[in-house]
PDB file of C-alpha atoms in Angstrom:
ATOM      1  CA  MET J  25     176.830  89.543  63.609  1.00  0.00           C
ATOM      2  CA  ASP J  26     176.957  85.781  64.301  1.00  0.00           C
ATOM      3  CA  SER J  27     179.637  83.412  63.058  1.00  0.00           C
ATOM      4  CA  ASN J  28     177.686  80.268  63.936  1.00  0.00           C
ATOM      5  CA  TYR J  29     175.658  80.092  60.752  1.00  0.00           C
ATOM      6  CA  SER J  30     175.770  81.084  57.099  1.00  0.00           C
ATOM      7  CA  ILE J  31     172.804  81.467  54.734  1.00  0.00           C
ATOM      8  CA  TYR J  32     173.175  81.293  50.955  1.00  0.00           C
ATOM      9  CA  ASN J  33     170.429  82.225  48.512  1.00  0.00           C
ATOM     10  CA  GLY J  34     170.842  80.189  45.346  1.00  0.00           C
ATOM     11  CA  ASP J  35     171.177  76.737  43.841  1.00  0.00           C
ATOM     12  CA  CYS J  36     173.003  74.190  45.964  1.00  0.00           C
ATOM     13  CA  LEU J  37     174.918  72.697  43.005  1.00  0.00           C
ATOM     14  CA  ALA J  38     176.440  76.123  42.309  1.00  0.00           C
ATOM     15  CA  TRP J  39     177.398  76.497  45.982  1.00  0.00           C
ATOM     16  CA  PHE J  40     179.009  73.061  46.075  1.00  0.00           C
ATOM     17  CA  LYS J  41     181.490  74.115  43.382  1.00  0.00           C
ATOM     18  CA  GLU J  42     182.673  77.072  45.497  1.00  0.00           C
ATOM     19  CA  TYR J  43     183.103  75.305  48.824  1.00  0.00           C
ATOM     20  CA  LYS J  44     186.211  73.554  50.151  1.00  0.00           C
ATOM     21  CA  GLU J  45     186.571  69.784  50.442  1.00  0.00           C
ATOM     22  CA  ASN J  46     186.544  67.680  53.631  1.00  0.00           C
ATOM     23  CA  ASN J  47     184.903  70.276  55.873  1.00  0.00           C
ATOM     24  CA  ILE J  48     181.296  69.199  56.643  1.00  0.00           C
ATOM     25  CA  ASP J  49     180.550  67.030  59.708  1.00  0.00           C
ATOM     26  CA  LEU J  50     176.857  66.270  59.122  1.00  0.00           C
ATOM     27  CA  THR J  51     174.339  66.841  56.313  1.00  0.00           C
ATOM     28  CA  PHE J  52     170.569  66.779  56.492  1.00  0.00           C
ATOM     29  CA  LEU J  53     169.240  66.282  52.966  1.00  0.00           C
ATOM     30  CA  ASP J  54     165.509  66.870  52.513  1.00  0.00           C
ATOM     31  CA  PRO J  55     164.961  67.829  48.839  1.00  0.00           C
ATOM     32  CA  PRO J  56     161.662  68.348  47.028  1.00  0.00           C
ATOM     33  CA  PHE J  57     160.277  64.869  46.299  1.00  0.00           C
ATOM     34  CA  ASN J  58     159.439  65.382  42.595  1.00  0.00           C
ATOM     35  CA  GLN J  59     155.698  65.187  43.255  1.00  0.00           C
ATOM     36  CA  ASN J  60     154.746  67.983  40.838  1.00  0.00           C
ATOM     37  CA  LYS J  61     154.165  70.404  43.686  1.00  0.00           C
ATOM     38  CA  GLU J  62     154.276  74.112  43.001  1.00  0.00           C
ATOM     39  CA  TYR J  63     157.601  75.703  43.934  1.00  0.00           C
ATOM     40  CA  ARG J  64     158.526  79.215  42.841  1.00  0.00           C
ATOM     41  CA  TYR J  65     162.155  78.395  42.022  1.00  0.00           C
ATOM     42  CA  PHE J  66     162.377  74.614  41.586  1.00  0.00           C
ATOM     43  CA  ASN J  67     161.009  72.254  38.916  1.00  0.00           C
ATOM     44  CA  ASP J  68     159.276  69.518  40.906  1.00  0.00           C
ATOM     45  CA  ASN J  69     158.141  67.646  37.812  1.00  0.00           C
ATOM     46  CA  LEU J  70     161.346  66.208  36.370  1.00  0.00           C
ATOM     47  CA  SER J  71     161.495  62.834  34.696  1.00  0.00           C
ATOM     48  CA  GLU J  72     162.488  60.061  37.075  1.00  0.00           C
ATOM     49  CA  ASN J  73     165.880  59.791  35.391  1.00  0.00           C
ATOM     50  CA  GLU J  74     166.529  63.542  35.554  1.00  0.00           C
ATOM     51  CA  TYR J  75     165.549  63.750  39.205  1.00  0.00           C
ATOM     52  CA  TRP J  76     167.738  60.911  40.384  1.00  0.00           C
ATOM     53  CA  GLN J  77     170.667  62.099  38.280  1.00  0.00           C
ATOM     54  CA  PHE J  78     170.327  65.450  40.053  1.00  0.00           C
ATOM     55  CA  MET J  79     170.241  63.673  43.421  1.00  0.00           C
ATOM     56  CA  LEU J  80     173.292  61.581  42.529  1.00  0.00           C
ATOM     57  CA  THR J  81     175.224  64.694  41.553  1.00  0.00           C
ATOM     58  CA  ALA J  82     174.284  66.376  44.837  1.00  0.00           C
ATOM     59  CA  LEU J  83     175.243  63.299  46.888  1.00  0.00           C
ATOM     60  CA  LYS J  84     178.640  63.047  45.182  1.00  0.00           C
ATOM     61  CA  GLU J  85     179.337  66.719  45.843  1.00  0.00           C
ATOM     62  CA  ILE J  86     178.267  66.490  49.494  1.00  0.00           C
ATOM     63  CA  TYR J  87     180.519  63.433  49.846  1.00  0.00           C
ATOM     64  CA  ARG J  88     183.460  65.406  48.447  1.00  0.00           C
ATOM     65  CA  LEU J  89     182.814  68.316  50.819  1.00  0.00           C
ATOM     66  CA  SER J  90     182.357  66.111  53.887  1.00  0.00           C
ATOM     67  CA  LYS J  91     185.073  65.065  56.322  1.00  0.00           C
ATOM     68  CA  PRO J  92     186.042  61.389  56.563  1.00  0.00           C
ATOM     69  CA  GLY J  93     183.577  59.871  59.034  1.00  0.00           C
ATOM     70  CA  ALA J  94     180.934  62.523  58.366  1.00  0.00           C
ATOM     71  CA  SER J  95     177.264  61.539  58.388  1.00  0.00           C
ATOM     72  CA  ILE J  96     174.341  62.180  56.084  1.00  0.00           C
ATOM     73  CA  TYR J  97     170.613  61.797  56.750  1.00  0.00           C
ATOM     74  CA  PHE J  98     168.656  61.637  53.474  1.00  0.00           C
ATOM     75  CA  MET J  99     164.855  62.007  53.858  1.00  0.00           C
ATOM     76  CA  GLN J 100     162.568  60.776  51.078  1.00  0.00           C
ATOM     77  CA  ARG J 101     159.233  59.187  50.209  1.00  0.00           C
ATOM     78  CA  GLU J 102     158.943  55.489  51.042  1.00  0.00           C
ATOM     79  CA  LYS J 103     158.344  54.606  47.367  1.00  0.00           C
ATOM     80  CA  ASN J 104     161.822  55.918  46.533  1.00  0.00           C
ATOM     81  CA  THR J 105     163.699  53.678  48.983  1.00  0.00           C
ATOM     82  CA  GLN J 106     165.452  51.697  46.260  1.00  0.00           C
ATOM     83  CA  PHE J 107     166.617  54.854  44.465  1.00  0.00           C
ATOM     84  CA  VAL J 108     167.847  56.407  47.717  1.00  0.00           C
ATOM     85  CA  LEU J 109     169.977  53.388  48.619  1.00  0.00           C
ATOM     86  CA  GLU J 110     171.368  53.026  45.102  1.00  0.00           C
ATOM     87  CA  SER J 111     172.209  56.743  44.886  1.00  0.00           C
ATOM     88  CA  LEU J 112     174.001  56.736  48.234  1.00  0.00           C
ATOM     89  CA  LYS J 113     176.042  53.710  47.224  1.00  0.00           C
ATOM     90  CA  ASN J 114     176.929  55.100  43.798  1.00  0.00           C
ATOM     91  CA  ALA J 115     178.034  58.400  45.409  1.00  0.00           C
ATOM     92  CA  GLY J 116     180.420  56.549  47.751  1.00  0.00           C
ATOM     93  CA  TRP J 117     178.448  56.646  51.018  1.00  0.00           C
ATOM     94  CA  THR J 118     178.318  53.688  53.423  1.00  0.00           C
ATOM     95  CA  PHE J 119     174.717  52.905  54.364  1.00  0.00           C
ATOM     96  CA  HIS J 120     173.907  52.077  58.007  1.00  0.00           C
ATOM     97  CA  ASN J 121     170.190  52.458  58.752  1.00  0.00           C
ATOM     98  CA  LEU J 122     166.866  53.050  57.089  1.00  0.00           C
ATOM     99  CA  ILE J 123     164.971  55.067  59.698  1.00  0.00           C
ATOM    100  CA  ILE J 124     161.190  54.964  59.637  1.00  0.00           C
ATOM    101  CA  TRP J 125     159.661  58.258  60.707  1.00  0.00           C
ATOM    102  CA  LYS J 126     156.064  57.393  61.574  1.00  0.00           C
ATOM    103  CA  LYS J 127     154.558  60.833  61.712  1.00  0.00           C
ATOM    104  CA  LYS J 128     151.706  60.405  64.198  1.00  0.00           C
ATOM    105  CA  THR J 129     149.209  62.060  61.846  1.00  0.00           C
ATOM    106  CA  SER J 130     146.321  60.857  59.721  1.00  0.00           C
ATOM    107  CA  ALA J 131     147.504  58.467  57.023  1.00  0.00           C
ATOM    108  CA  VAL J 132     147.476  59.543  53.379  1.00  0.00           C
ATOM    109  CA  PRO J 133     144.675  57.582  51.647  1.00  0.00           C
ATOM    110  CA  CYS J 134     145.760  55.383  48.722  1.00  0.00           C
ATOM    111  CA  LYS J 135     143.910  53.402  46.064  1.00  0.00           C
ATOM    112  CA  ASN J 136     144.336  49.642  46.017  1.00  0.00           C
ATOM    113  CA  LYS J 137     147.044  49.639  48.685  1.00  0.00           C
ATOM    114  CA  PHE J 138     147.584  50.445  52.357  1.00  0.00           C
ATOM    115  CA  SER J 139     147.521  54.090  53.417  1.00  0.00           C
ATOM    116  CA  LYS J 140     150.835  55.890  54.027  1.00  0.00           C
ATOM    117  CA  SER J 141     151.840  57.253  57.398  1.00  0.00           C
ATOM    118  CA  TYR J 142     155.643  57.429  57.331  1.00  0.00           C
ATOM    119  CA  GLN J 143     158.718  58.734  55.520  1.00  0.00           C
ATOM    120  CA  ILE J 144     162.133  57.167  55.284  1.00  0.00           C
ATOM    121  CA  ILE J 145     165.425  58.695  56.420  1.00  0.00           C
ATOM    122  CA  ALA J 146     168.542  56.911  55.184  1.00  0.00           C
ATOM    123  CA  TYR J 147     171.542  57.252  57.503  1.00  0.00           C
ATOM    124  CA  ALA J 148     174.988  56.836  55.920  1.00  0.00           C
ATOM    125  CA  THR J 149     178.583  57.877  56.488  1.00  0.00           C
ATOM    126  CA  LYS J 150     181.706  58.798  54.537  1.00  0.00           C
ATOM    127  CA  GLY J 151     183.699  55.659  55.280  1.00  0.00           C
ATOM    128  CA  THR J 152     182.639  52.641  57.269  1.00  0.00           C
ATOM    129  CA  LYS J 153     182.707  54.236  60.709  1.00  0.00           C
ATOM    130  CA  PRO J 154     181.144  57.534  61.831  1.00  0.00           C
ATOM    131  CA  THR J 155     183.348  60.044  63.614  1.00  0.00           C
ATOM    132  CA  THR J 156     180.425  60.822  65.921  1.00  0.00           C
ATOM    133  CA  PHE J 157     177.523  58.594  66.872  1.00  0.00           C
ATOM    134  CA  ASN J 158     175.901  59.187  70.242  1.00  0.00           C
ATOM    135  CA  LYS J 159     173.762  56.336  71.549  1.00  0.00           C
ATOM    136  CA  LEU J 160     170.678  58.139  72.734  1.00  0.00           C
ATOM    137  CA  ARG J 161     168.330  56.760  75.356  1.00  0.00           C
ATOM    138  CA  ILE J 162     164.792  58.051  75.125  1.00  0.00           C
ATOM    139  CA  SER J 163     161.823  58.166  77.442  1.00  0.00           C
ATOM    140  CA  PRO J 164     158.952  57.386  75.067  1.00  0.00           C
ATOM    141  CA  PRO J 165     155.267  57.602  75.967  1.00  0.00           C
ATOM    142  CA  LEU J 166     154.207  54.557  77.956  1.00  0.00           C
ATOM    143  CA  PRO J 167     152.033  51.939  76.209  1.00  0.00           C
ATOM    144  CA  ALA J 168     148.665  51.413  77.824  1.00  0.00           C
ATOM    145  CA  HIS J 169     149.714  48.085  79.410  1.00  0.00           C
ATOM    146  CA  TYR J 170     152.768  49.631  81.124  1.00  0.00           C
ATOM    147  CA  LYS J 171     152.195  50.751  84.712  1.00  0.00           C
ATOM    148  CA  TYR J 172     155.603  52.345  85.370  1.00  0.00           C
ATOM    149  CA  GLU J 173     158.155  54.214  83.303  1.00  0.00           C
ATOM    150  CA  ARG J 174     161.254  52.218  82.376  1.00  0.00           C
ATOM    151  CA  LYS J 175     163.961  52.968  84.896  1.00  0.00           C
ATOM    152  CA  ASN J 176     166.682  53.908  82.377  1.00  0.00           C
ATOM    153  CA  GLY J 177     164.605  54.587  79.279  1.00  0.00           C
ATOM    154  CA  LEU J 178     165.162  52.785  75.976  1.00  0.00           C
ATOM    155  CA  TYR J 179     167.911  52.938  73.381  1.00  0.00           C
ATOM    156  CA  LEU J 180     166.758  54.774  70.281  1.00  0.00           C
ATOM    157  CA  THR J 181     165.905  52.392  67.426  1.00  0.00           C
ATOM    158  CA  ASP J 182     165.397  52.939  63.696  1.00  0.00           C
ATOM    159  CA  VAL J 183     161.642  53.406  64.135  1.00  0.00           C
ATOM    160  CA  TRP J 184     160.833  56.989  65.230  1.00  0.00           C
ATOM    161  CA  ASP J 185     157.145  57.004  66.111  1.00  0.00           C
ATOM    162  CA  ASP J 186     157.200  59.677  68.831  1.00  0.00           C
ATOM    163  CA  ILE J 187     157.776  62.791  66.675  1.00  0.00           C
ATOM    164  CA  ARG J 188     154.688  64.406  65.267  1.00  0.00           C
ATOM    165  CA  GLU J 189     154.552  66.005  61.842  1.00  0.00           C
ATOM    166  CA  LEU J 190     153.569  69.683  61.799  1.00  0.00           C
ATOM    167  CA  THR J 191     149.995  69.256  60.615  1.00  0.00           C
ATOM    168  CA  SER J 192     147.812  71.956  59.097  1.00  0.00           C
ATOM    169  CA  GLY J 193     144.811  73.760  60.474  1.00  0.00           C
ATOM    170  CA  TYR J 194     143.636  73.585  64.062  1.00  0.00           C
ATOM    171  CA  PHE J 195     146.001  70.753  65.060  1.00  0.00           C
ATOM    172  CA  ALA J 196     149.193  72.550  64.000  1.00  0.00           C
ATOM    173  CA  SER J 197     151.475  73.352  66.915  1.00  0.00           C
ATOM    174  CA  GLU J 198     152.803  76.800  67.833  1.00  0.00           C
ATOM    175  CA  GLU J 199     155.969  75.838  65.969  1.00  0.00           C
ATOM    176  CA  ALA J 200     154.173  76.021  62.612  1.00  0.00           C
ATOM    177  CA  ILE J 201     155.072  79.306  60.871  1.00  0.00           C
ATOM    178  CA  ARG J 202     152.056  81.409  59.875  1.00  0.00           C
ATOM    179  CA  ASN J 203     151.335  84.084  57.313  1.00  0.00           C
ATOM    180  CA  LYS J 204     149.479  87.226  58.322  1.00  0.00           C
ATOM    181  CA  ASP J 205     146.161  85.599  57.365  1.00  0.00           C
ATOM    182  CA  ASN J 206     147.023  82.674  59.720  1.00  0.00           C
ATOM    183  CA  SER J 207     147.597  80.237  56.848  1.00  0.00           C
ATOM    184  CA  ARG J 208     150.676  78.018  56.942  1.00  0.00           C
ATOM    185  CA  PHE J 209     153.796  79.633  55.489  1.00  0.00           C
ATOM    186  CA  HIS J 210     155.269  76.291  54.373  1.00  0.00           C
ATOM    187  CA  LYS J 211     153.280  73.058  54.494  1.00  0.00           C
ATOM    188  CA  GLN J 212     156.446  70.905  54.447  1.00  0.00           C
ATOM    189  CA  GLN J 213     158.071  72.612  57.443  1.00  0.00           C
ATOM    190  CA  THR J 214     160.249  70.064  59.262  1.00  0.00           C
ATOM    191  CA  PRO J 215     159.707  69.798  63.034  1.00  0.00           C
ATOM    192  CA  ILE J 216     162.396  70.921  65.463  1.00  0.00           C
ATOM    193  CA  ALA J 217     162.118  67.587  67.303  1.00  0.00           C
ATOM    194  CA  LEU J 218     163.233  65.657  64.231  1.00  0.00           C
ATOM    195  CA  LEU J 219     166.362  67.747  63.665  1.00  0.00           C
ATOM    196  CA  LEU J 220     167.134  67.726  67.381  1.00  0.00           C
ATOM    197  CA  ARG J 221     167.259  63.929  67.318  1.00  0.00           C
ATOM    198  CA  ILE J 222     169.477  63.823  64.215  1.00  0.00           C
ATOM    199  CA  LEU J 223     171.899  66.450  65.539  1.00  0.00           C
ATOM    200  CA  LEU J 224     172.110  64.860  68.985  1.00  0.00           C
ATOM    201  CA  SER J 225     172.790  61.473  67.384  1.00  0.00           C
ATOM    202  CA  SER J 226     175.477  62.446  64.885  1.00  0.00           C
ATOM    203  CA  SER J 227     177.174  65.681  65.960  1.00  0.00           C
ATOM    204  CA  LYS J 228     178.936  67.377  68.835  1.00  0.00           C
ATOM    205  CA  ARG J 229     179.474  70.991  69.875  1.00  0.00           C
ATOM    206  CA  GLY J 230     181.325  73.022  67.278  1.00  0.00           C
ATOM    207  CA  ASP J 231     180.545  70.651  64.384  1.00  0.00           C
ATOM    208  CA  LEU J 232     179.531  72.069  60.985  1.00  0.00           C
ATOM    209  CA  ILE J 233     176.060  71.070  59.762  1.00  0.00           C
ATOM    210  CA  LEU J 234     174.932  71.430  56.114  1.00  0.00           C
ATOM    211  CA  ASP J 235     171.393  71.705  54.812  1.00  0.00           C
ATOM    212  CA  PRO J 236     171.388  72.087  50.989  1.00  0.00           C
ATOM    213  CA  PHE J 237     167.577  72.529  50.788  1.00  0.00           C
ATOM    214  CA  ALA J 238     167.141  74.648  53.905  1.00  0.00           C
ATOM    215  CA  GLY J 239     163.434  75.491  53.420  1.00  0.00           C
ATOM    216  CA  THR J 240     162.313  77.408  56.510  1.00  0.00           C
ATOM    217  CA  GLY J 241     165.612  76.898  58.326  1.00  0.00           C
ATOM    218  CA  THR J 242     164.747  74.283  60.959  1.00  0.00           C
ATOM    219  CA  THR J 243     168.211  72.712  60.692  1.00  0.00           C
ATOM    220  CA  LEU J 244     169.947  76.045  61.315  1.00  0.00           C
ATOM    221  CA  VAL J 245     167.618  77.013  64.181  1.00  0.00           C
ATOM    222  CA  THR J 246     168.235  73.667  65.897  1.00  0.00           C
ATOM    223  CA  ALA J 247     171.987  73.710  65.262  1.00  0.00           C
ATOM    224  CA  PHE J 248     172.322  77.200  66.735  1.00  0.00           C
ATOM    225  CA  GLN J 249     170.668  76.160  69.986  1.00  0.00           C
ATOM    226  CA  LEU J 250     173.018  73.152  70.252  1.00  0.00           C
ATOM    227  CA  ASP J 251     176.191  75.168  69.704  1.00  0.00           C
ATOM    228  CA  ARG J 252     176.778  73.693  66.248  1.00  0.00           C
ATOM    229  CA  LYS J 253     177.793  75.771  63.228  1.00  0.00           C
ATOM    230  CA  SER J 254     175.569  75.496  60.176  1.00  0.00           C
ATOM    231  CA  ILE J 255     175.263  76.313  56.494  1.00  0.00           C
ATOM    232  CA  GLY J 256     171.846  76.633  54.876  1.00  0.00           C
ATOM    233  CA  ILE J 257     171.356  76.870  51.094  1.00  0.00           C
ATOM    234  CA  GLU J 258     167.927  77.930  49.880  1.00  0.00           C
ATOM    235  CA  ILE J 259     166.867  79.040  46.413  1.00  0.00           C
ATOM    236  CA  ASP J 260     163.635  80.872  47.403  1.00  0.00           C
ATOM    237  CA  PRO J 261     164.196  84.442  48.696  1.00  0.00           C
ATOM    238  CA  LYS J 262     160.971  84.277  50.764  1.00  0.00           C
ATOM    239  CA  ASN J 263     162.331  81.276  52.615  1.00  0.00           C
ATOM    240  CA  ILE J 264     165.630  83.105  53.150  1.00  0.00           C
ATOM    241  CA  ALA J 265     163.723  85.932  54.862  1.00  0.00           C
ATOM    242  CA  CYS J 266     161.915  83.365  57.020  1.00  0.00           C
ATOM    243  CA  ILE J 267     165.199  81.680  58.038  1.00  0.00           C
ATOM    244  CA  THR J 268     166.781  84.996  58.955  1.00  0.00           C
ATOM    245  CA  SER J 269     163.755  85.966  61.046  1.00  0.00           C
ATOM    246  CA  ARG J 270     163.753  82.653  62.927  1.00  0.00           C
ATOM    247  CA  LEU J 271     167.462  82.989  63.700  1.00  0.00           C
ATOM    248  CA  ASN J 272     167.149  86.623  64.725  1.00  0.00           C
ATOM    249  CA  HIS J 273     164.689  85.618  67.412  1.00  0.00           C
ATOM    250  CA  ILE J 274     164.298  82.040  68.634  1.00  0.00           C
ATOM    251  CA  SER J 275     160.553  81.868  69.249  1.00  0.00           C
ATOM    252  CA  LYS J 276     158.874  79.862  71.995  1.00  0.00           C
ATOM    253  CA  GLY J 277     157.712  77.328  69.413  1.00  0.00           C
ATOM    254  CA  ASP J 278     161.274  76.849  68.118  1.00  0.00           C
ATOM    255  CA  ARG J 279     163.002  76.320  71.452  1.00  0.00           C
ATOM    256  CA  ILE J 280     164.476  72.873  72.027  1.00  0.00           C
ATOM    257  CA  ASN J 281     164.043  72.907  75.839  1.00  0.00           C
ATOM    258  CA  LYS J 282     160.639  71.261  75.737  1.00  0.00           C
ATOM    259  CA  TYR J 283     162.071  68.144  74.052  1.00  0.00           C
ATOM    260  CA  LEU J 284     165.174  67.615  76.176  1.00  0.00           C
ATOM    261  CA  ASP J 285     163.358  65.614  78.852  1.00  0.00           C
ATOM    262  CA  ASP J 286     162.817  62.920  76.202  1.00  0.00           C
ATOM    263  CA  TYR J 287     166.588  62.256  76.372  1.00  0.00           C
ATOM    264  CA  LYS J 288     167.086  62.473  80.142  1.00  0.00           C
ATOM    265  CA  TYR J 289     168.416  58.916  80.331  1.00  0.00           C
ATOM    266  CA  THR J 290     171.158  59.531  77.746  1.00  0.00           C
ATOM    267  CA  GLN J 291     174.607  59.244  79.318  1.00  0.00           C
ATOM    268  CA  ASN J 292     176.540  62.527  79.370  1.00  0.00           C
ATOM    269  CA  LEU J 293     173.713  64.370  77.659  1.00  0.00           C
ATOM    270  CA  HIS J 294     175.051  67.662  79.040  1.00  0.00           C
ATOM    271  CA  CYS J 295     178.165  67.233  76.878  1.00  0.00           C
ATOM    272  CA  LEU J 296     176.000  67.308  73.735  1.00  0.00           C
ATOM    273  CA  LEU J 297     174.133  70.471  74.711  1.00  0.00           C
ATOM    274  CA  LYS J 298     174.912  74.124  75.072  1.00  0.00           C
ATOM    275  CA  GLU J 299     175.011  75.108  78.744  1.00  0.00           C
ATOM    276  CA  THR J 300     172.073  77.449  78.213  1.00  0.00           C
ATOM    277  CA  THR J 301     169.700  77.576  75.288  1.00  0.00           C
ATOM    278  CA  PRO J 302     170.189  80.966  73.599  1.00  0.00           C
ATOM    279  CA  VAL J 303     167.138  83.161  73.231  1.00  0.00           C
ATOM    280  CA  LYS J 304     167.887  86.169  71.050  1.00  0.00           C
ATOM    281  CA  THR J 305     166.127  89.435  71.544  1.00  0.00           C
ATOM    282  CA  GLU J 306     168.201  91.752  69.359  1.00  0.00           C
ATOM    283  CA  PRO J 307     167.978  91.416  65.551  1.00  0.00           C
ATOM    284  CA  HIS J 308     171.226  90.953  63.682  1.00  0.00           C
ATOM    285  CA  GLN J 309     172.483  89.779  60.318  1.00  0.00           C
ATOM    286  CA  PRO J 310     174.166  86.403  59.726  1.00  0.00           C
ATOM    287  CA  LEU J 311     177.877  86.409  58.963  1.00  0.00           C
ATOM    288  CA  PHE J 312     177.241  85.494  55.331  1.00  0.00           C
ATOM    289  CA  GLN J 313     174.096  85.970  53.310  1.00  0.00           C
ATOM    290  CA  LYS J 314     175.130  85.549  49.731  1.00  0.00           C
ATOM    291  CA  THR J 315     173.131  85.347  46.539  1.00  0.00           C
ATOM    292  CA  LEU J 316     174.518  82.753  44.129  1.00  0.00           C
ATOM    293  CA  VAL J 317     174.259  83.525  40.449  1.00  0.00           C
TER     294      VAL J 317
END
């Protein structure tokens, strides 16, 4: 039994109505993008108006449930930037940054326009000032014309071009979850490195992290290793089983250790981390695993 995370199987809007106000410290919001993709339990082909009304409702509810000074990171397609910013504003959030996640993979080919190679992540807070914002210093790969590594690293900017998307096929890392036939379990699986950066930037030990579209559970897996509490809401039972499995045993591919050297120049980094990264060997059930009707 572990009190550090809770998993709920159901619709996030139903869960929002049950939860108490002013309790969440940080939310990672990565919903389906309304691209007419095939989901077993979600209509990904809504009209534009229906989709953004749904997003606005979710953003208002998350705002209500969040503490003053809480943060939200809202990931979306670049073509939806205007809708993202308008929805955040209309829900009461204070916008701070539009992060560009350049995914270090082959660009998506487009007709009559430049190919796409990034997603946006809007960073906003409840109120004008975040309760927690840690200024990270990173040690990025050296450009070809640099002979020596920068002595104290670089402050993290709003362009994240050093985190690779989990690609398919041969180039997928060991982090990519596989089915028995070696195919990808979830093609939109979010990388641990991305959530590690978000959680290190905007949370501290003991904070409560919310992921309303938990997918394969990357947010919860990362939060657990950083000594943060987390709540994951996921409508697909197969994904719930995947999340539980990942939390029962933190695999080699899921461990955050391999990315920590990227932040070695961050002041007081040890204060943001758990003293030792937990590696579970004994299966157990989460404190709450509830099906919402």
